[in-house]
Coordinates of C-alpha atoms and ligand atoms in Angstrom, one line a residue:
M1 CA -0.5 -21.7 -21.4
S2 CA 1.1 -18.3 -21.9
R3 CA 3.6 -16.9 -19.5
A4 CA 3.0 -15.5 -16.2
I5 CA 4.1 -12.9 -13.6
L6 CA 4.3 -13.5 -9.9
T7 CA 4.0 -10.5 -7.5
L8 CA 5.3 -10.7 -4.0
N9 CA 4.6 -8.5 -1.1
A10 CA 6.8 -9.7 1.8
G11 CA 6.1 -8.4 5.3
S12 CA 7.2 -9.5 8.8
S13 CA 4.4 -12.0 9.4
S14 CA 3.1 -12.6 5.9
I15 CA 4.0 -12.8 2.2
K16 CA 1.2 -12.0 -0.1
F17 CA 1.3 -13.0 -3.8
A18 CA -0.6 -13.0 -7.0
L19 CA -0.1 -14.6 -10.3
Y20 CA -1.0 -12.9 -13.6
E21 CA -1.2 -14.3 -17.1
M22 CA 0.5 -12.1 -19.7
A23 CA -1.0 -11.3 -23.0
A24 CA 0.7 -9.7 -26.0
K25 CA -0.7 -6.2 -24.9
G26 CA -0.6 -6.2 -21.2
L27 CA -1.8 -8.5 -18.5
R28 CA -4.7 -10.9 -19.4
R29 CA -6.1 -11.9 -16.0
R30 CA -5.2 -12.9 -12.5
L31 CA -4.7 -16.5 -12.2
S32 CA -4.3 -16.9 -8.6
H33 CA -3.7 -15.1 -5.4
G34 CA -3.0 -15.9 -1.8
Q35 CA -0.6 -15.6 1.1
I36 CA 1.8 -17.4 3.3
E37 CA 0.6 -16.0 6.8
G38 CA 1.5 -16.9 10.4
I39 CA 5.3 -16.5 9.7
G40 CA 7.1 -17.0 13.0
S41 CA 4.2 -18.8 14.6
A42 CA 2.3 -21.3 12.4
P43 CA 3.2 -20.7 8.8
H44 CA 0.4 -21.6 6.2
L45 CA 0.4 -21.1 2.5
V46 CA -2.9 -20.9 0.6
A47 CA -3.2 -20.1 -3.1
R48 CA -6.7 -19.4 -4.5
D49 CA -8.2 -19.2 -7.9
A50 CA -10.0 -16.1 -9.3
A51 CA -13.2 -17.2 -7.7
G52 CA -11.7 -17.6 -4.2
A53 CA -11.4 -21.6 -4.2
I54 CA -8.4 -23.0 -2.8
L55 CA -6.0 -24.4 -5.3
S56 CA -3.0 -25.2 -3.1
E57 CA -2.2 -25.4 0.6
H58 CA 0.9 -26.1 2.6
R59 CA 1.4 -26.0 6.3
W60 CA 4.7 -26.0 8.3
A61 CA 5.2 -27.2 11.8
A62 CA 4.2 -24.5 14.4
D63 CA 7.2 -22.3 15.6
A64 CA 9.2 -23.6 12.7
K65 CA 12.0 -21.1 12.2
L66 CA 12.0 -20.6 8.5
D67 CA 13.7 -18.2 6.2
H68 CA 12.2 -16.8 3.1
E69 CA 13.9 -19.4 0.9
A70 CA 12.1 -22.2 2.9
L71 CA 8.8 -20.2 2.7
L72 CA 8.9 -19.6 -1.0
T73 CA 10.1 -23.1 -2.0
P74 CA 6.6 -24.7 -2.0
L75 CA 5.1 -21.7 -3.6
L76 CA 7.5 -21.7 -6.6
A77 CA 7.2 -25.5 -6.7
W78 CA 3.3 -25.3 -6.9
I79 CA 3.6 -22.5 -9.7
T80 CA 5.8 -24.7 -11.7
A81 CA 3.5 -27.8 -11.2
H82 CA 0.4 -25.4 -12.0
L83 CA 1.8 -23.7 -15.0
G84 CA 4.6 -25.8 -16.5
E85 CA 8.4 -25.6 -16.3
E86 CA 8.9 -22.6 -18.4
S87 CA 5.8 -20.4 -17.7
L88 CA 6.9 -18.2 -14.9
A89 CA 8.4 -15.1 -16.7
A90 CA 9.4 -12.9 -13.8
V91 CA 8.8 -11.9 -10.3
G92 CA 7.7 -8.3 -9.3
H93 CA 8.3 -7.2 -5.7
R94 CA 6.6 -4.6 -3.7
V95 CA 9.7 -2.8 -2.1
V96 CA 8.7 -0.2 0.4
H97 CA 11.7 2.2 0.0
G98 CA 13.3 3.4 -3.1
G99 CA 15.0 6.3 -1.3
E100 CA 16.0 9.6 -3.0
H101 CA 17.4 7.7 -6.1
W102 CA 14.8 5.2 -7.2
D103 CA 11.9 7.0 -8.7
R104 CA 10.5 4.2 -10.9
P105 CA 10.5 0.4 -11.1
V106 CA 13.8 -1.2 -11.7
R107 CA 15.1 -4.6 -12.7
L108 CA 16.9 -6.2 -9.7
T109 CA 20.6 -6.9 -10.1
P110 CA 23.1 -7.6 -7.4
A111 CA 24.2 -3.9 -7.5
V112 CA 20.6 -2.6 -7.2
I113 CA 20.0 -5.1 -4.3
A114 CA 23.1 -3.8 -2.6
D115 CA 21.9 -0.2 -3.1
L116 CA 18.4 -1.0 -1.7
A117 CA 20.1 -2.6 1.3
K118 CA 21.6 0.7 2.3
L119 CA 18.0 2.0 2.7
I120 CA 17.3 -0.5 5.5
P121 CA 17.8 2.2 8.2
L122 CA 15.1 4.2 6.5
A123 CA 12.5 1.4 6.8
P124 CA 13.8 -1.1 9.3
L125 CA 10.6 -2.9 9.7
H126 CA 9.8 -3.4 6.1
Q127 CA 12.8 -3.3 3.7
P128 CA 14.7 -6.3 5.2
H129 CA 11.6 -8.6 4.6
D130 CA 11.3 -7.2 0.9
L131 CA 15.0 -7.8 0.1
A132 CA 15.0 -11.3 1.8
A133 CA 12.2 -12.3 -0.6
V134 CA 14.2 -11.0 -3.5
E135 CA 17.4 -12.8 -2.5
A136 CA 15.4 -16.0 -1.8
V137 CA 13.9 -16.1 -5.2
A138 CA 17.4 -15.3 -6.7
R139 CA 18.9 -18.4 -5.0
L140 CA 15.8 -20.6 -5.9
R141 CA 15.4 -19.5 -9.5
P142 CA 18.7 -17.7 -10.4
R143 CA 17.6 -17.0 -14.0
L144 CA 14.3 -15.6 -13.3
P145 CA 14.1 -11.8 -13.8
Q146 CA 13.0 -9.8 -10.7
V147 CA 11.8 -6.2 -10.7
A148 CA 11.3 -3.8 -7.6
C149 CA 8.3 -1.5 -7.5
F150 CA 8.6 1.1 -4.8
D151 CA 6.0 2.5 -2.5
T152 CA 7.9 5.8 -2.3
A153 CA 8.2 6.3 -6.2
F154 CA 4.8 7.9 -6.9
H155 CA 5.7 10.8 -4.4
H156 CA 9.2 11.4 -5.8
G157 CA 8.1 14.5 -7.6
M158 CA 6.8 16.3 -4.4
A159 CA 8.2 19.8 -4.2
P160 CA 11.2 20.4 -1.8
T161 CA 9.0 22.3 0.5
V162 CA 6.6 19.5 0.9
S163 CA 9.3 16.9 1.4
R164 CA 11.6 19.0 3.7
L165 CA 11.8 18.3 7.5
A166 CA 12.6 21.2 9.7
L167 CA 15.7 19.7 11.1
P168 CA 19.3 20.9 10.9
R169 CA 20.4 20.7 7.2
E170 CA 23.0 17.9 7.6
F171 CA 20.3 15.3 8.3
A172 CA 18.6 16.2 4.9
A173 CA 21.9 15.2 3.3
E174 CA 21.7 11.6 4.7
G175 CA 18.2 11.3 3.4
M176 CA 16.0 12.5 6.2
R177 CA 13.0 13.9 4.4
R178 CA 9.3 13.1 3.7
Y179 CA 9.1 10.3 1.1
G180 CA 5.4 9.2 1.4
F181 CA 4.2 5.6 1.0
H182 CA 1.2 3.6 -0.5
G183 CA 2.5 4.9 -3.8
L184 CA 1.5 1.7 -5.7
S185 CA -2.0 2.1 -4.5
Y186 CA -2.2 5.8 -5.4
E187 CA -0.8 5.2 -8.9
Y188 CA -3.4 2.5 -9.5
L189 CA -6.1 4.8 -8.3
A190 CA -4.9 7.7 -10.3
G191 CA -5.0 5.5 -13.4
Q192 CA -8.6 4.2 -12.5
L193 CA -9.7 7.7 -12.0
R194 CA -8.3 8.8 -15.4
E195 CA -10.4 6.0 -17.0
Q196 CA -13.6 6.6 -15.1
A197 CA -13.6 10.3 -15.0
P198 CA -10.9 12.1 -17.0
A199 CA -11.9 15.6 -16.3
L200 CA -12.0 15.1 -12.5
A201 CA -8.6 13.2 -12.7
A202 CA -7.0 16.2 -14.3
G203 CA -8.2 18.3 -11.4
R204 CA -7.4 18.4 -7.6
V205 CA -8.1 15.1 -6.0
I206 CA -7.5 13.6 -2.5
A207 CA -7.3 9.8 -2.4
A208 CA -7.8 8.1 0.9
H209 CA -6.2 4.7 1.3
L210 CA -7.8 3.5 4.4
G211 CA -6.8 0.0 5.3
N212 CA -4.7 -1.2 8.4
G213 CA -2.2 1.3 7.2
A214 CA -3.8 4.5 6.2
S215 CA -2.8 7.6 4.4
L216 CA -4.1 10.3 2.2
C217 CA -2.6 11.6 -1.1
A218 CA -3.3 15.0 -2.7
M219 CA -3.0 14.5 -6.6
H220 CA -3.1 17.2 -9.2
D221 CA -3.6 15.8 -12.7
G222 CA -2.7 12.4 -11.4
H223 CA 0.6 13.4 -9.7
S224 CA 1.3 13.3 -6.0
I225 CA 1.6 16.9 -4.6
D226 CA 1.5 16.0 -1.0
T227 CA 0.7 13.1 1.4
T228 CA 0.2 12.3 5.0
M229 CA 3.0 9.6 5.5
G230 CA 6.5 11.2 5.6
F231 CA 9.8 9.9 6.6
T232 CA 8.2 6.6 7.8
A233 CA 4.9 4.9 7.5
L234 CA 4.1 6.0 11.1
D235 CA 3.3 9.6 10.1
G236 CA -0.2 11.0 9.3
L237 CA -3.6 9.4 10.0
V238 CA -4.5 7.2 12.9
M239 CA -4.1 3.6 11.7
G240 CA -5.0 0.2 13.0
T241 CA -2.1 -0.1 15.3
R242 CA 0.1 2.9 14.3
C243 CA -0.3 6.4 16.1
G244 CA 0.0 8.7 13.1
N245 CA 1.4 12.1 13.6
L246 CA 2.6 12.8 17.1
D247 CA 4.2 15.6 18.7
P248 CA 8.0 14.4 18.9
G249 CA 7.9 15.7 22.4
A250 CA 5.6 12.8 23.3
V251 CA 8.3 10.4 22.2
L252 CA 10.9 12.2 24.4
Y253 CA 8.4 12.1 27.3
L254 CA 8.0 8.3 26.9
L255 CA 11.8 7.9 26.8
Q256 CA 12.6 10.1 29.7
E257 CA 9.7 10.0 32.1
H258 CA 8.8 6.2 31.6
G259 CA 12.3 5.1 31.1
L260 CA 11.2 3.1 28.2
S261 CA 13.8 1.6 25.8
V262 CA 13.9 2.8 22.0
S263 CA 12.6 -0.6 20.9
A264 CA 9.8 -0.6 23.4
V265 CA 8.6 2.8 22.1
E266 CA 9.0 1.7 18.7
H267 CA 6.8 -1.4 19.3
M268 CA 4.3 0.9 21.0
L269 CA 4.1 3.4 18.2
Y270 CA 3.8 0.7 15.4
N271 CA 2.0 -2.1 17.1
E272 CA 0.0 -0.9 20.0
S273 CA -1.3 2.5 19.2
G274 CA -3.9 3.9 16.8
L275 CA -7.4 2.2 16.7
L276 CA -6.2 -0.6 19.0
G277 CA -4.5 1.7 21.4
V278 CA -7.3 4.2 21.8
S279 CA -10.0 1.6 21.9
G280 CA -8.2 -0.9 24.0
I281 CA -10.4 -3.5 22.0
S282 CA -9.1 -4.1 18.5
N283 CA -7.4 -2.7 15.4
D284 CA -10.2 -4.0 13.3
M285 CA -12.6 -1.4 12.1
R286 CA -15.5 -3.9 11.8
T287 CA -15.1 -5.0 15.4
L288 CA -15.0 -1.3 16.5
L289 CA -18.2 -0.4 14.5
D290 CA -20.0 -3.5 16.0
S291 CA -19.0 -2.6 19.5
S292 CA -21.2 -0.6 22.0
D293 CA -18.2 0.2 24.1
P294 CA -17.6 4.1 24.4
H295 CA -13.8 3.5 23.8
A296 CA -14.5 2.0 20.5
Y297 CA -16.6 5.0 19.6
E298 CA -13.7 7.3 20.7
A299 CA -11.3 5.5 18.5
I300 CA -13.5 5.7 15.4
D301 CA -14.2 9.3 16.2
L302 CA -10.6 10.2 16.4
F303 CA -9.9 8.1 13.1
V304 CA -12.5 10.3 11.4
F305 CA -11.4 13.6 12.9
R306 CA -7.9 13.2 11.8
I307 CA -8.8 12.1 8.3
A308 CA -10.9 15.3 7.9
R309 CA -8.3 17.5 9.5
E310 CA -5.7 16.1 7.1
I311 CA -8.1 16.6 4.2
G312 CA -8.2 20.2 5.1
A313 CA -4.4 20.4 5.2
L314 CA -4.1 18.7 1.8
T315 CA -6.8 20.8 0.3
S316 CA -4.5 23.9 1.2
S317 CA -1.6 22.0 -0.6
L318 CA -3.8 21.6 -3.7
G319 CA -5.4 25.1 -3.5
G320 CA -8.8 23.7 -3.5
L321 CA -10.6 20.3 -3.9
D322 CA -12.4 18.8 -6.9
G323 CA -12.6 15.2 -5.9
L324 CA -12.3 12.7 -3.1
V325 CA -11.6 9.0 -3.6
F326 CA -12.1 6.3 -0.8
S327 CA -10.2 3.0 -1.2
A328 CA -8.6 0.0 0.7
G329 CA -10.6 -2.0 3.4
I330 CA -12.2 0.7 5.4
G331 CA -12.5 3.2 2.4
E332 CA -14.2 0.6 0.0
H333 CA -16.2 -1.2 2.6
S334 CA -17.5 1.0 5.3
A335 CA -20.3 3.4 4.5
P336 CA -20.5 4.8 8.0
I337 CA -16.9 5.9 8.0
R338 CA -17.2 7.6 4.5
A339 CA -20.4 9.3 5.7
A340 CA -18.8 10.6 8.9
V341 CA -15.7 11.9 7.0
C342 CA -18.0 13.6 4.5
A343 CA -20.1 15.2 7.2
R344 CA -17.0 16.8 8.7
L345 CA -16.2 18.2 5.2
A346 CA -19.5 19.9 4.6
W347 CA -17.5 23.3 4.9
L348 CA -15.8 22.2 1.8
G349 CA -19.0 21.6 -0.2
V350 CA -19.0 17.8 0.2
E351 CA -22.4 16.4 0.1
C352 CA -22.7 12.6 0.6
D353 CA -25.6 10.8 -1.0
G354 CA -26.8 8.5 1.8
D355 CA -28.4 5.9 -0.5
A356 CA -25.4 5.7 -3.0
N357 CA -23.0 5.5 0.0
T358 CA -25.0 2.6 1.6
R359 CA -24.9 0.7 -1.8
H360 CA -21.3 1.3 -2.2
A361 CA -21.9 3.0 -5.6
T362 CA -19.0 4.3 -7.6
V363 CA -20.0 7.9 -6.9
V364 CA -21.3 8.6 -3.4
S365 CA -21.9 12.3 -3.5
M366 CA -25.0 14.3 -4.5
P367 CA -25.0 15.8 -8.0
S368 CA -24.9 19.1 -6.3
S369 CA -21.9 18.3 -4.2
R370 CA -19.0 20.8 -5.0
V371 CA -16.5 17.8 -4.4
Q372 CA -17.3 14.6 -6.2
V373 CA -16.8 11.7 -3.9
R374 CA -16.0 8.3 -5.4
V375 CA -15.3 4.8 -4.2
I376 CA -12.5 2.9 -6.2
P377 CA -11.2 -0.5 -5.1
T378 CA -7.4 -0.5 -5.0
D379 CA -5.2 -3.3 -6.6
E380 CA -1.5 -2.9 -5.7
E381 CA -0.6 -6.3 -7.0
A382 CA -2.0 -5.5 -10.6
M383 CA 0.1 -2.3 -10.4
I384 CA 3.3 -4.4 -9.6
A385 CA 2.6 -6.9 -12.3
T386 CA 2.0 -4.1 -14.8
H387 CA 5.2 -2.4 -13.8
T388 CA 7.2 -5.7 -14.0
M389 CA 6.0 -6.4 -17.5
N390 CA 6.7 -2.8 -18.7
V391 CA 10.2 -3.0 -17.2
L392 CA 10.9 -6.4 -18.8
Y393 CA 9.2 -6.1 -22.0
P394 CA 9.3 -2.3 -22.9
V395 CA 8.4 -2.8 -26.6
T396 CA 5.2 -4.6 -25.8
A397 CA 4.5 -2.3 -23.0
R398 CA 5.0 0.7 -25.2
S399 CA 2.1 -0.2 -27.4
T400 CA 0.0 -0.6 -24.2
Q401 CA 1.6 2.1 -22.1
E402 CA -1.6 4.3 -22.0
E403 CA -3.7 1.2 -21.3
S404 CA -1.5 0.1 -18.4
R405 CA -1.1 3.6 -17.1
V406 CA -4.8 4.5 -17.0
S407 CA -6.7 1.3 -16.4
S408 CA -7.0 -1.7 -14.4
P409 CA -4.8 -4.0 -16.5
V410 CA -6.6 -7.1 -15.7
S411 CA -10.0 -8.3 -14.5
R412 CA -9.6 -9.1 -10.8
R413 CA -12.1 -11.8 -10.4
Ligands
ADP501 P1 -4.3 -3.9 4.7 O1 -3.6 -2.6 5.0 O2 -3.8 -5.0 5.7 O3 -4.2 -4.3 3.3 P2 -7.1 -3.7 4.4 O4 -7.0 -2.7 3.1 O5 -7.5 -5.1 4.1 O6 -5.8 -3.7 5.1 O7 -8.1 -3.1 5.4 C1 -8.2 -3.8 6.7 C2 -9.4 -2.9 7.3 O8 -10.5 -2.7 6.5 C3 -9.7 -3.5 8.9 O9 -9.8 -2.5 9.7 C4 -11.1 -3.9 8.5 O10 -11.9 -4.0 9.6 C5 -11.6 -3.0 7.5 N1 -12.7 -3.4 6.8 C6 -12.8 -4.4 5.8 N2 -14.2 -4.6 5.5 C7 -15.0 -3.7 6.3 C8 -16.3 -3.4 6.4 N3 -17.2 -4.0 5.6 N4 -16.7 -2.4 7.3 C9 -15.8 -1.7 8.0 N5 -14.5 -2.0 7.9 C10 -14.1 -3.0 7.0

């Protein structure tokens, strides 16, 4: 068996993973994927094969207080048993924040890890979990190379005017600026678009990553020009449980008039707002689309309105619009949401093709549409694995650089 790369995406309640077989010229295929979910309540590990069949399962006692080392031990043991002792070549991590310095994937050393830990105040809900997974793997497999892939890196080239916050200058010096997130997804989508429609990819395109977290990215020739998330992943669109952009005066009001603590407001803005907060029903778009409750409709309507409004703003950043790409859970699977967003963009010359949209075709706009609308499934894990391989094996990677930059490096199923 040839060697493999493990990708880890560690969050507060789950660790998602995927395992890729390496070939001489890039990645050959995804061998397995899965997650450890229920962290903090009833942890449960499931590894599946390419067809979705369960390969391995592990359950811990409910309410077991487990650190990342305890959680990752059975995963690494299963991989060793599954692939053989020497087969795991490296681990690639999704790390949410690369700050101002880290503009590309990097091999993790103690010095790099220490530097990334300094960014915890910029992403207190994500960065500690990402780094805990890195440190756990370092303890469990000290000789295994590890690579960090940053969600912010793709947006690193945004112009100063786009990334500046209108606060007193001294705060910019400590890193208060707009960074943008979902960068691994956008990089993957840019590569896919370059492969599928090179002329369009060279133009002005807005990609819509619409999952539980949601954002837009304005790309020109595959480079990020502007994006809706900013200093934190709270900014921009209405999300499953996050509020998106909000008058900062509203935060002051909650603190002053309601006497809420800072952590209570933080919890509200990250976990109780967005689709869940407005509907009072669910953060899950499928549940809301199936509901006849008027509050579900209001939440969906606001979600769509804000996407269309931000597309207007990003079209200004791009100086026009040639293409629109829908991706992630809602963007890939919800024809009604795509149709509703497109209907609000008729002024831009967007014409949705109802039949193609219902069929989830690759192109869902009419031939006469001034803006071509496409649906592209995202794959952040494949992007992480590709970067990890390119960082660790640059000579091999060099011969396949173009391939890995522009294409889905592996077949997903
Ligand atoms: P995450 O950000 O957690 O990776 P996903 O990209 O998986 O999220 O997206 C989750 C969202 O996608 C949920 O709101 C879910 O309801 C929605 N979704 C998934 N399938 C469909 C569907 N067929 N129709 C509408 N929404 C869907």
